[in-house]
PDB file of C-alpha atoms in Angstrom:
ATOM      1  CA  UNK H   5       0.000   0.000   0.000  1.00 40.00           C
ATOM      2  CA  UNK H   6       1.307   3.428  -0.854  1.00 42.00           C
ATOM      3  CA  UNK H   7       0.370   6.311   1.387  1.00 43.00           C
ATOM      4  CA  UNK H   8      -0.266   9.796   0.114  1.00 42.00           C
ATOM      5  CA  UNK H   9      -0.891  12.987   2.009  1.00 42.00           C
ATOM      6  CA  UNK H  10      -3.605  13.806  -0.488  1.00 40.00           C
ATOM      7  CA  UNK H  11      -5.398  10.449  -0.696  1.00 39.00           C
ATOM      8  CA  UNK H  12      -7.362   8.888   2.195  1.00 36.00           C
ATOM      9  CA  UNK H  13      -6.588   5.374   3.367  1.00 33.00           C
ATOM     10  CA  UNK H  14      -9.132   2.675   2.659  1.00 34.00           C
ATOM     11  CA  UNK H  15      -8.142   0.744   5.787  1.00 33.00           C
ATOM     12  CA  UNK H  16      -8.150   1.682   9.441  1.00 35.00           C
ATOM     13  CA  UNK H  17      -5.128  -0.282  10.574  1.00 35.00           C
ATOM     14  CA  UNK H  18      -2.108  -2.253   9.448  1.00 36.00           C
ATOM     15  CA  UNK H  19      -0.766  -5.136  11.490  1.00 40.00           C
ATOM     16  CA  UNK H  20       3.024  -4.980  11.529  1.00 38.00           C
ATOM     17  CA  UNK H  21       4.484  -8.434  12.140  1.00 40.00           C
ATOM     18  CA  UNK H  22       8.185  -9.394  12.139  1.00 40.00           C
ATOM     19  CA  UNK H  23       9.420 -11.348   9.126  1.00 40.00           C
ATOM     20  CA  UNK H  24      11.347 -13.667  11.434  1.00 44.00           C
ATOM     21  CA  UNK H  25       9.399 -14.601  14.596  1.00 39.00           C
ATOM     22  CA  UNK H  26      12.623 -15.663  16.362  1.00 40.00           C
ATOM     23  CA  UNK H  27      13.897 -12.104  16.238  1.00 39.00           C
ATOM     24  CA  UNK H  28      10.902 -10.511  17.896  1.00 39.00           C
ATOM     25  CA  UNK H  29      10.733 -10.078  21.654  1.00 43.00           C
ATOM     26  CA  UNK H  30       7.584  -7.960  21.620  1.00 42.00           C
ATOM     27  CA  UNK H  31       4.081  -9.059  20.744  1.00 42.00           C
ATOM     28  CA  UNK H  32       3.105  -7.988  17.245  1.00 44.00           C
ATOM     29  CA  UNK H  33       1.142  -4.750  17.465  1.00 47.00           C
ATOM     30  CA  UNK H  34      -1.351  -2.865  15.372  1.00 50.00           C
ATOM     31  CA  UNK H  35      -0.575   0.735  14.458  1.00 49.00           C
ATOM     32  CA  UNK H  36      -3.566   2.902  13.739  1.00 49.00           C
ATOM     33  CA  UNK H  37      -3.680   4.588  10.339  1.00 50.00           C
ATOM     34  CA  UNK H  38      -5.882   7.653  10.123  1.00 49.00           C
ATOM     35  CA  UNK H  39      -7.582   9.135   7.058  1.00 52.00           C
ATOM     36  CA  UNK H  40      -5.244  11.633   5.444  1.00 52.00           C
ATOM     37  CA  UNK H  41      -6.457  15.066   6.440  1.00 55.00           C
ATOM     38  CA  UNK H  42      -4.632  18.315   6.918  1.00 61.00           C
ATOM     39  CA  UNK H  43      -2.650  18.030  10.146  1.00 65.00           C
ATOM     40  CA  UNK H  44      -3.867  14.497  10.943  1.00 71.00           C
ATOM     41  CA  UNK H  45      -1.520  11.690  12.016  1.00 74.00           C
ATOM     42  CA  UNK H  46      -1.088   8.952   9.431  1.00 73.00           C
ATOM     43  CA  UNK H  47       0.538   6.593  11.934  1.00 71.00           C
ATOM     44  CA  UNK H  48      -0.203   6.718  15.634  1.00 67.00           C
ATOM     45  CA  UNK H  49       1.890   4.792  18.152  1.00 64.00           C
ATOM     46  CA  UNK H  50       1.978   3.169  20.604  1.00 58.00           C
ATOM     47  CA  UNK H  51      -0.258   0.659  18.974  1.00 57.00           C
ATOM     48  CA  UNK H  52      -3.819  -0.143  19.793  1.00 55.00           C
ATOM     49  CA  UNK H  53      -5.167  -3.629  20.274  1.00 57.00           C
ATOM     50  CA  UNK H  54      -6.267  -5.961  17.519  1.00 58.00           C
ATOM     51  CA  UNK H  55      -9.803  -5.712  18.874  1.00 59.00           C
ATOM     52  CA  UNK H  56      -9.844  -1.936  18.638  1.00 63.00           C
ATOM     53  CA  UNK H  57      -6.811  -0.465  16.819  1.00 60.00           C
ATOM     54  CA  UNK H  58      -8.205   3.043  17.186  1.00 60.00           C
ATOM     55  CA  UNK H  59      -7.574   2.967  20.951  1.00 62.00           C
ATOM     56  CA  UNK H  60      -3.968   3.767  21.855  1.00 61.00           C
ATOM     57  CA  UNK H  61      -2.214   0.926  23.613  1.00 62.00           C
ATOM     58  CA  UNK H  62       0.666   0.834  26.053  1.00 66.00           C
ATOM     59  CA  UNK H  63       4.227   0.571  24.811  1.00 68.00           C
ATOM     60  CA  UNK H  64       5.906  -2.785  25.371  1.00 74.00           C
ATOM     61  CA  UNK H  65       8.190  -3.113  28.384  1.00 78.00           C
ATOM     62  CA  UNK H  66      11.867  -4.093  28.313  1.00 80.00           C
ATOM     63  CA  UNK H  67      12.096  -6.948  30.807  1.00 73.00           C
ATOM     64  CA  UNK H  68      15.020  -9.145  29.709  1.00 73.00           C
ATOM     65  CA  UNK H  69      17.451  -7.720  32.267  1.00 74.00           C
ATOM     66  CA  UNK H  70      15.034  -7.350  35.187  1.00 74.00           C
ATOM     67  CA  UNK H  71      15.616 -10.805  36.674  1.00 77.00           C
ATOM     68  CA  UNK H  72      19.354 -10.199  36.929  1.00 79.00           C
ATOM     69  CA  UNK H  73      19.065  -6.687  38.278  1.00 79.00           C
ATOM     70  CA  UNK H  74      19.813  -4.843  35.081  1.00 87.00           C
ATOM     71  CA  UNK H  75      23.209  -3.669  33.880  1.00 93.00           C
ATOM     72  CA  UNK H  76      25.741  -2.655  36.509  1.00 94.00           C
ATOM     73  CA  UNK H  77      29.131  -0.989  36.293  1.00 95.00           C
ATOM     74  CA  UNK H  78      30.702  -4.204  37.575  1.00 95.00           C
ATOM     75  CA  UNK H  79      29.341  -6.014  34.495  1.00 95.00           C
ATOM     76  CA  UNK H  80      31.421  -3.848  32.165  1.00 97.00           C
ATOM     77  CA  UNK H  81      35.086  -3.888  31.229  1.00 97.00           C
ATOM     78  CA  UNK H  82      36.681  -1.185  33.404  1.00 96.00           C
ATOM     79  CA  UNK H  83      39.262  -0.110  30.841  1.00 96.00           C
ATOM     80  CA  UNK H  84      38.120  -0.582  27.243  1.00 97.00           C
ATOM     81  CA  UNK H  85      34.894  -0.099  25.277  1.00 98.00           C
ATOM     82  CA  UNK H  86      36.422  -2.186  22.487  1.00 98.00           C
ATOM     83  CA  UNK H  87      36.753  -5.167  24.831  1.00 98.00           C
ATOM     84  CA  UNK H  88      33.240  -4.568  26.159  1.00 98.00           C
ATOM     85  CA  UNK H  89      31.786  -4.357  22.651  1.00 98.00           C
ATOM     86  CA  UNK H  90      33.491  -7.608  21.741  1.00 98.00           C
ATOM     87  CA  UNK H  91      31.816  -9.277  24.729  1.00 97.00           C
ATOM     88  CA  UNK H  92      28.368  -7.972  23.811  1.00 97.00           C
ATOM     89  CA  UNK H  93      28.841  -8.775  20.123  1.00 98.00           C
ATOM     90  CA  UNK H  94      29.811 -12.339  21.057  1.00 97.00           C
ATOM     91  CA  UNK H  95      26.617 -12.595  23.118  1.00 96.00           C
ATOM     92  CA  UNK H  96      24.520 -11.265  20.222  1.00 97.00           C
ATOM     93  CA  UNK H  97      26.151 -13.714  17.792  1.00 97.00           C
ATOM     94  CA  UNK H  98      24.972 -16.829  19.630  1.00 96.00           C
ATOM     95  CA  UNK H  99      22.250 -18.643  17.631  1.00 94.00           C
ATOM     96  CA  UNK H 100      19.992 -19.060  20.644  1.00 94.00           C
ATOM     97  CA  UNK H 101      19.675 -15.278  21.141  1.00 92.00           C
ATOM     98  CA  UNK H 102      17.646 -14.878  17.963  1.00 92.00           C
ATOM     99  CA  UNK H 103      19.631 -11.830  16.809  1.00 95.00           C
ATOM    100  CA  UNK H 104      19.648 -11.768  13.032  1.00 93.00           C
ATOM    101  CA  UNK H 105      22.856 -10.279  11.583  1.00 96.00           C
ATOM    102  CA  UNK H 106      24.338  -8.710  14.750  1.00 97.00           C
ATOM    103  CA  UNK H 107      26.868  -6.927  12.548  1.00 98.00           C
ATOM    104  CA  UNK H 108      24.129  -4.698  11.104  1.00 98.00           C
ATOM    105  CA  UNK H 109      24.404  -1.086  12.216  1.00 98.00           C
ATOM    106  CA  UNK H 110      23.432   2.435  11.205  1.00 98.00           C
ATOM    107  CA  UNK H 111      26.237   4.692  10.002  1.00 98.00           C
ATOM    108  CA  UNK H 112      25.429   8.400  10.301  1.00 98.00           C
ATOM    109  CA  UNK H 113      27.432  11.258   8.804  1.00 97.00           C
ATOM    110  CA  UNK H 114      26.914  15.004   8.604  1.00 97.00           C
ATOM    111  CA  UNK H 115      27.665  17.301   5.689  1.00 95.00           C
ATOM    112  CA  UNK H 116      29.407  20.609   6.341  1.00 95.00           C
ATOM    113  CA  UNK H 117      28.804  23.502   6.217  1.00 94.00           C
ATOM    114  CA  UNK H 118      25.083  22.734   5.906  1.00 94.00           C
ATOM    115  CA  UNK H 119      24.996  20.351   8.894  1.00 94.00           C
ATOM    116  CA  UNK H 120      22.662  18.062   6.962  1.00 94.00           C
ATOM    117  CA  UNK H 121      22.727  14.541   8.410  1.00 96.00           C
ATOM    118  CA  UNK H 122      22.342  11.293   6.496  1.00 96.00           C
ATOM    119  CA  UNK H 123      22.205   7.696   7.704  1.00 97.00           C
ATOM    120  CA  UNK H 124      22.340   4.260   6.125  1.00 97.00           C
ATOM    121  CA  UNK H 125      22.478   0.617   7.203  1.00 97.00           C
ATOM    122  CA  UNK H 126      25.880  -1.037   6.854  1.00 97.00           C
ATOM    123  CA  UNK H 127      27.674  -4.167   8.063  1.00 97.00           C
ATOM    124  CA  UNK H 128      30.461  -4.079  10.617  1.00 98.00           C
ATOM    125  CA  UNK H 129      33.185  -6.190   9.045  1.00 97.00           C
ATOM    126  CA  UNK H 130      36.061  -5.841  11.468  1.00 97.00           C
ATOM    127  CA  UNK H 131      36.779  -4.858  15.062  1.00 97.00           C
ATOM    128  CA  UNK H 132      40.354  -4.125  16.061  1.00 96.00           C
ATOM    129  CA  UNK H 133      42.052  -2.293  18.945  1.00 95.00           C
ATOM    130  CA  UNK H 134      41.732   0.959  17.001  1.00 96.00           C
ATOM    131  CA  UNK H 135      38.022   0.806  16.235  1.00 98.00           C
ATOM    132  CA  UNK H 136      35.117  -0.342  14.080  1.00 98.00           C
ATOM    133  CA  UNK H 137      35.582  -1.095  10.359  1.00 98.00           C
ATOM    134  CA  UNK H 138      33.038  -1.064   7.540  1.00 97.00           C
ATOM    135  CA  UNK H 139      33.621  -1.265   3.764  1.00 97.00           C
ATOM    136  CA  UNK H 140      32.014   0.816   1.052  1.00 95.00           C
ATOM    137  CA  UNK H 141      32.390   3.097  -1.962  1.00 93.00           C
ATOM    138  CA  UNK H 142      34.241   6.302  -1.104  1.00 92.00           C
ATOM    139  CA  UNK H 143      34.317   7.843  -4.537  1.00 89.00           C
ATOM    140  CA  UNK H 144      30.791   8.929  -5.409  1.00 88.00           C
ATOM    141  CA  UNK H 145      28.755   7.973  -2.339  1.00 93.00           C
ATOM    142  CA  UNK H 146      26.990  10.332   0.014  1.00 92.00           C
ATOM    143  CA  UNK H 147      29.133   9.136   2.911  1.00 94.00           C
ATOM    144  CA  UNK H 148      32.270  10.046   0.933  1.00 92.00           C
ATOM    145  CA  UNK H 149      30.864  13.522   0.288  1.00 93.00           C
ATOM    146  CA  UNK H 150      30.073  14.002   3.976  1.00 95.00           C
ATOM    147  CA  UNK H 151      33.339  12.616   5.324  1.00 95.00           C
ATOM    148  CA  UNK H 152      35.899  13.824   2.798  1.00 93.00           C
ATOM    149  CA  UNK H 153      34.238  16.726   0.994  1.00 92.00           C
ATOM    150  CA  UNK H 154      33.166  17.219  -2.614  1.00 88.00           C
ATOM    151  CA  UNK H 155      34.856  18.679  -5.672  1.00 84.00           C
ATOM    152  CA  UNK H 156      32.126  21.275  -6.145  1.00 86.00           C
ATOM    153  CA  UNK H 157      32.708  22.622  -2.643  1.00 84.00           C
ATOM    154  CA  UNK H 158      29.178  21.925  -1.390  1.00 86.00           C
ATOM    155  CA  UNK H 159      30.744  19.750   1.307  1.00 90.00           C
ATOM    156  CA  UNK H 160      33.990  20.671   3.029  1.00 92.00           C
ATOM    157  CA  UNK H 161      34.434  17.304   4.698  1.00 93.00           C
ATOM    158  CA  UNK H 162      33.560  16.260   8.244  1.00 96.00           C
ATOM    159  CA  UNK H 163      35.393  13.202   9.616  1.00 96.00           C
ATOM    160  CA  UNK H 164      32.996  12.732  12.544  1.00 98.00           C
ATOM    161  CA  UNK H 165      30.608   9.784  12.266  1.00 98.00           C
ATOM    162  CA  UNK H 166      28.499   7.544  14.452  1.00 98.00           C
ATOM    163  CA  UNK H 167      27.370   3.928  14.513  1.00 98.00           C
ATOM    164  CA  UNK H 168      24.316   2.464  16.241  1.00 98.00           C
ATOM    165  CA  UNK H 169      23.803  -1.250  16.872  1.00 98.00           C
ATOM    166  CA  UNK H 170      20.365  -2.498  17.988  1.00 97.00           C
ATOM    167  CA  UNK H 171      19.962  -6.084  19.181  1.00 97.00           C
ATOM    168  CA  UNK H 172      16.265  -6.311  19.958  1.00 94.00           C
ATOM    169  CA  UNK H 173      16.091  -9.856  21.390  1.00 93.00           C
ATOM    170  CA  UNK H 174      18.685  -8.824  23.980  1.00 94.00           C
ATOM    171  CA  UNK H 175      17.135  -5.373  24.419  1.00 94.00           C
ATOM    172  CA  UNK H 176      20.586  -3.876  23.966  1.00 96.00           C
ATOM    173  CA  UNK H 177      21.910  -0.917  22.028  1.00 97.00           C
ATOM    174  CA  UNK H 178      25.452   0.341  21.423  1.00 98.00           C
ATOM    175  CA  UNK H 179      26.199   3.861  20.213  1.00 98.00           C
ATOM    176  CA  UNK H 180      29.640   4.784  18.848  1.00 98.00           C
ATOM    177  CA  UNK H 181      30.880   8.303  18.114  1.00 98.00           C
ATOM    178  CA  UNK H 182      34.281   8.970  16.588  1.00 98.00           C
ATOM    179  CA  UNK H 183      36.426  10.104  13.699  1.00 98.00           C
ATOM    180  CA  UNK H 184      36.611   8.180  10.430  1.00 97.00           C
ATOM    181  CA  UNK H 185      39.807   7.195   8.657  1.00 97.00           C
ATOM    182  CA  UNK H 186      40.429   5.188   5.497  1.00 96.00           C
ATOM    183  CA  UNK H 187      42.215   1.847   5.671  1.00 97.00           C
ATOM    184  CA  UNK H 188      45.257   1.209   3.515  1.00 96.00           C
ATOM    185  CA  UNK H 189      44.901  -0.410   0.105  1.00 96.00           C
ATOM    186  CA  UNK H 190      46.596  -3.526   1.438  1.00 97.00           C
ATOM    187  CA  UNK H 191      44.120  -3.829   4.312  1.00 96.00           C
ATOM    188  CA  UNK H 192      41.169  -3.274   1.986  1.00 97.00           C
ATOM    189  CA  UNK H 193      42.492  -5.821  -0.516  1.00 97.00           C
ATOM    190  CA  UNK H 194      42.653  -8.494   2.197  1.00 96.00           C
ATOM    191  CA  UNK H 195      38.925  -8.113   2.842  1.00 96.00           C
ATOM    192  CA  UNK H 196      38.042  -7.550  -0.836  1.00 96.00           C
ATOM    193  CA  UNK H 197      39.499 -10.975  -1.662  1.00 96.00           C
ATOM    194  CA  UNK H 198      36.954 -12.644   0.644  1.00 96.00           C
ATOM    195  CA  UNK H 199      33.974 -11.318  -1.337  1.00 95.00           C
ATOM    196  CA  UNK H 200      32.282 -13.427  -4.001  1.00 95.00           C
ATOM    197  CA  UNK H 201      33.318 -12.562  -7.540  1.00 96.00           C
ATOM    198  CA  UNK H 202      30.000 -10.900  -8.340  1.00 95.00           C
ATOM    199  CA  UNK H 203      30.334  -8.541  -5.402  1.00 96.00           C
ATOM    200  CA  UNK H 204      33.883  -7.639  -6.392  1.00 96.00           C
ATOM    201  CA  UNK H 205      32.724  -6.846  -9.907  1.00 96.00           C
ATOM    202  CA  UNK H 206      29.808  -4.929  -8.458  1.00 94.00           C
ATOM    203  CA  UNK H 207      32.178  -2.720  -6.485  1.00 95.00           C
ATOM    204  CA  UNK H 208      33.972  -1.812  -9.720  1.00 95.00           C
ATOM    205  CA  UNK H 209      30.721  -1.298 -11.609  1.00 95.00           C
ATOM    206  CA  UNK H 210      28.527   0.876  -9.411  1.00 92.00           C
ATOM    207  CA  UNK H 211      29.019   4.619  -9.249  1.00 91.00           C
ATOM    208  CA  UNK H 212      27.280   4.639  -5.886  1.00 89.00           C
ATOM    209  CA  UNK H 213      24.526   7.257  -5.480  1.00 87.00           C
ATOM    210  CA  UNK H 214      24.901   8.484  -9.066  1.00 88.00           C
ATOM    211  CA  UNK H 215      21.592   9.004 -10.884  1.00 89.00           C
ATOM    212  CA  UNK H 216      20.759   6.203 -13.339  1.00 89.00           C
ATOM    213  CA  UNK H 217      19.049   7.690 -16.379  1.00 92.00           C
ATOM    214  CA  UNK H 218      16.514   5.622 -18.351  1.00 93.00           C
ATOM    215  CA  UNK H 219      17.353   4.584 -21.884  1.00 92.00           C
ATOM    216  CA  UNK H 220      15.140   6.793 -24.091  1.00 92.00           C
ATOM    217  CA  UNK H 221      15.095   4.033 -26.692  1.00 92.00           C
ATOM    218  CA  UNK H 222      13.639   1.543 -24.228  1.00 93.00           C
ATOM    219  CA  UNK H 223      10.277   2.590 -22.745  1.00 92.00           C
ATOM    220  CA  UNK H 224      10.458  -0.239 -20.181  1.00 93.00           C
ATOM    221  CA  UNK H 225      13.806   0.839 -18.755  1.00 90.00           C
ATOM    222  CA  UNK H 226      13.829   2.876 -15.539  1.00 92.00           C
ATOM    223  CA  UNK H 227      17.604   3.308 -15.446  1.00 90.00           C
ATOM    224  CA  UNK H 228      18.615  -0.231 -14.522  1.00 94.00           C
ATOM    225  CA  UNK H 229      20.012  -0.808 -18.007  1.00 92.00           C
ATOM    226  CA  UNK H 230      22.793   1.681 -17.304  1.00 92.00           C
ATOM    227  CA  UNK H 231      23.908  -0.268 -14.235  1.00 93.00           C
ATOM    228  CA  UNK H 232      23.709  -3.568 -16.137  1.00 93.00           C
ATOM    229  CA  UNK H 233      25.909  -2.040 -18.849  1.00 94.00           C
ATOM    230  CA  UNK H 234      28.547  -1.042 -16.273  1.00 95.00           C
ATOM    231  CA  UNK H 235      28.512  -4.572 -14.836  1.00 94.00           C
ATOM    232  CA  UNK H 236      29.050  -6.102 -18.292  1.00 96.00           C
ATOM    233  CA  UNK H 237      31.966  -3.742 -18.855  1.00 95.00           C
ATOM    234  CA  UNK H 238      33.537  -4.890 -15.577  1.00 96.00           C
ATOM    235  CA  UNK H 239      32.964  -8.539 -16.484  1.00 94.00           C
ATOM    236  CA  UNK H 240      34.767  -7.980 -19.774  1.00 95.00           C
ATOM    237  CA  UNK H 241      37.568  -6.035 -18.107  1.00 96.00           C
ATOM    238  CA  UNK H 242      38.356  -8.822 -15.637  1.00 96.00           C
ATOM    239  CA  UNK H 243      37.381 -11.818 -17.764  1.00 95.00           C
ATOM    240  CA  UNK H 244      39.522 -14.826 -16.872  1.00 91.00           C
ATOM    241  CA  UNK H 245      41.090 -13.078 -13.881  1.00 92.00           C
ATOM    242  CA  UNK H 246      40.492 -14.521 -10.441  1.00 91.00           C
ATOM    243  CA  UNK H 247      42.590 -11.935  -8.609  1.00 95.00           C
ATOM    244  CA  UNK H 248      40.647  -8.687  -8.928  1.00 97.00           C
ATOM    245  CA  UNK H 249      42.291  -5.599  -7.413  1.00 96.00           C
ATOM    246  CA  UNK H 250      40.330  -3.481  -4.983  1.00 96.00           C
ATOM    247  CA  UNK H 251      39.185  -0.248  -6.658  1.00 96.00           C
ATOM    248  CA  UNK H 252      41.017   2.846  -5.454  1.00 94.00           C
ATOM    249  CA  UNK H 253      37.636   4.470  -4.677  1.00 94.00           C
ATOM    250  CA  UNK H 254      36.461   1.508  -2.578  1.00 95.00           C
ATOM    251  CA  UNK H 255      37.695   0.111   0.711  1.00 95.00           C
ATOM    252  CA  UNK H 256      37.641   0.096   4.465  1.00 96.00           C
ATOM    253  CA  UNK H 257      36.604   2.868   6.804  1.00 97.00           C
ATOM    254  CA  UNK H 258      37.526   2.739  10.473  1.00 98.00           C
ATOM    255  CA  UNK H 259      35.537   4.684  13.046  1.00 98.00           C
ATOM    256  CA  UNK H 260      38.044   5.483  15.791  1.00 98.00           C
ATOM    257  CA  UNK H 261      35.816   5.913  18.844  1.00 98.00           C
ATOM    258  CA  UNK H 262      35.845   8.911  21.135  1.00 98.00           C
ATOM    259  CA  UNK H 263      32.664   7.894  22.964  1.00 98.00           C
ATOM    260  CA  UNK H 264      30.875   4.551  23.230  1.00 98.00           C
ATOM    261  CA  UNK H 265      27.583   4.032  25.055  1.00 98.00           C
ATOM    262  CA  UNK H 266      26.172   0.690  26.182  1.00 98.00           C
ATOM    263  CA  UNK H 267      22.405   0.666  26.698  1.00 96.00           C
ATOM    264  CA  UNK H 268      20.357  -2.041  28.367  1.00 94.00           C
ATOM    265  CA  UNK H 269      16.575  -1.805  28.213  1.00 92.00           C
ATOM    266  CA  UNK H 270      14.767  -1.719  31.564  1.00 91.00           C
ATOM    267  CA  UNK H 271      11.190  -1.619  32.789  1.00 88.00           C
ATOM    268  CA  UNK H 272       9.246   1.660  32.682  1.00 88.00           C
ATOM    269  CA  UNK H 273      11.844   3.190  30.349  1.00 88.00           C
ATOM    270  CA  UNK H 274      14.315   3.488  33.244  1.00 91.00           C
ATOM    271  CA  UNK H 275      17.076   2.045  31.105  1.00 93.00           C
ATOM    272  CA  UNK H 276      20.655   1.377  32.173  1.00 95.00           C
ATOM    273  CA  UNK H 277      23.144   3.518  30.245  1.00 97.00           C
ATOM    274  CA  UNK H 278      26.923   3.536  30.633  1.00 98.00           C
ATOM    275  CA  UNK H 279      29.257   5.641  28.519  1.00 98.00           C
ATOM    276  CA  UNK H 280      32.995   5.416  27.905  1.00 98.00           C
ATOM    277  CA  UNK H 281      34.748   8.676  27.007  1.00 98.00           C
ATOM    278  CA  UNK H 282      38.301   8.757  25.690  1.00 97.00           C
ATOM    279  CA  UNK H 283      40.849  10.790  27.626  1.00 97.00           C
ATOM    280  CA  UNK H 284      43.806  11.696  25.423  1.00 93.00           C
ATOM    281  CA  UNK H 285      47.231  11.331  27.010  1.00 90.00           C
ATOM    282  CA  UNK H 286      50.243  13.286  25.741  1.00 88.00           C
ATOM    283  CA  UNK H 287      52.956  10.814  24.863  1.00 84.00           C
ATOM    284  CA  UNK H 288      51.117   7.917  26.429  1.00 83.00           C
ATOM    285  CA  UNK H 289      48.295   5.453  25.912  1.00 90.00           C
ATOM    286  CA  UNK H 290      44.836   7.008  25.963  1.00 94.00           C
ATOM    287  CA  UNK H 291      42.548   6.098  28.828  1.00 96.00           C
ATOM    288  CA  UNK H 292      38.776   5.795  29.146  1.00 97.00           C
ATOM    289  CA  UNK H 293      36.379   7.087  31.748  1.00 98.00           C
ATOM    290  CA  UNK H 294      33.217   5.120  32.487  1.00 98.00           C
ATOM    291  CA  UNK H 295      30.078   6.805  33.796  1.00 98.00           C
ATOM    292  CA  UNK H 296      26.437   5.909  34.278  1.00 97.00           C
ATOM    293  CA  UNK H 297      23.948   8.178  32.480  1.00 97.00           C
ATOM    294  CA  UNK H 298      20.380   8.966  33.368  1.00 96.00           C
ATOM    295  CA  UNK H 299      17.887   7.306  30.995  1.00 96.00           C
TER     296      UNK H 299
END
């Protein structure tokens, strides 16, 4: 169903159910959809009941950690958010937790001087003592524009970025704030070699975020033909070659954290939040403070 601000809905509610029941910790809810009128809400949450979706319901409670007393400072690594993240990621990776793709996270960047923020889902591919590593196109993509600037000067480059991980079955969230830096070609090549051939060719082919113009000679084409043409060109370029070099515009990006927050859901929205902040040391190894935050 496609919603329009100028066209009324023909239904009163939509039942939103998880695609994978193992991943859901909350009961599937119904979110009320209202006729599209000037100033009216199109979606109203928290959800109503199935019996009467027009009546607002109560938001689901976070109860996973209640039996063990929530998250305490003593549960966390006293010195390193990297070590603590590794522990939580290991927990989220266990099959019995029901977390689907724990490496999935939101990468947010901000364009300067406008301050305009953009976000996209990415996969964490590496964790090392320095930080969190993802891989992507850094030639034509929006993230490249935000982080490293643009040739037309509309973006001056802003190396600050953030990651958010959400593991719903565990009712846990991790927020990372830091500065982004590119990995070396050698480091990127090591990961690039693990990708299937089609994905390696795809990295060469796609001018990420560029507009794909329809072929005027083909009324059925919506622009996909242009991408298919680039893929065929890459296939021809590397035909018979198993070792495909990583493109110079593609590779790894490490978020070097300055702040990392660990969030555990609790009843009545009185969540447990602990944040590590980096303390820079002149001529020595940086240290981390660890504080509890109010929910």
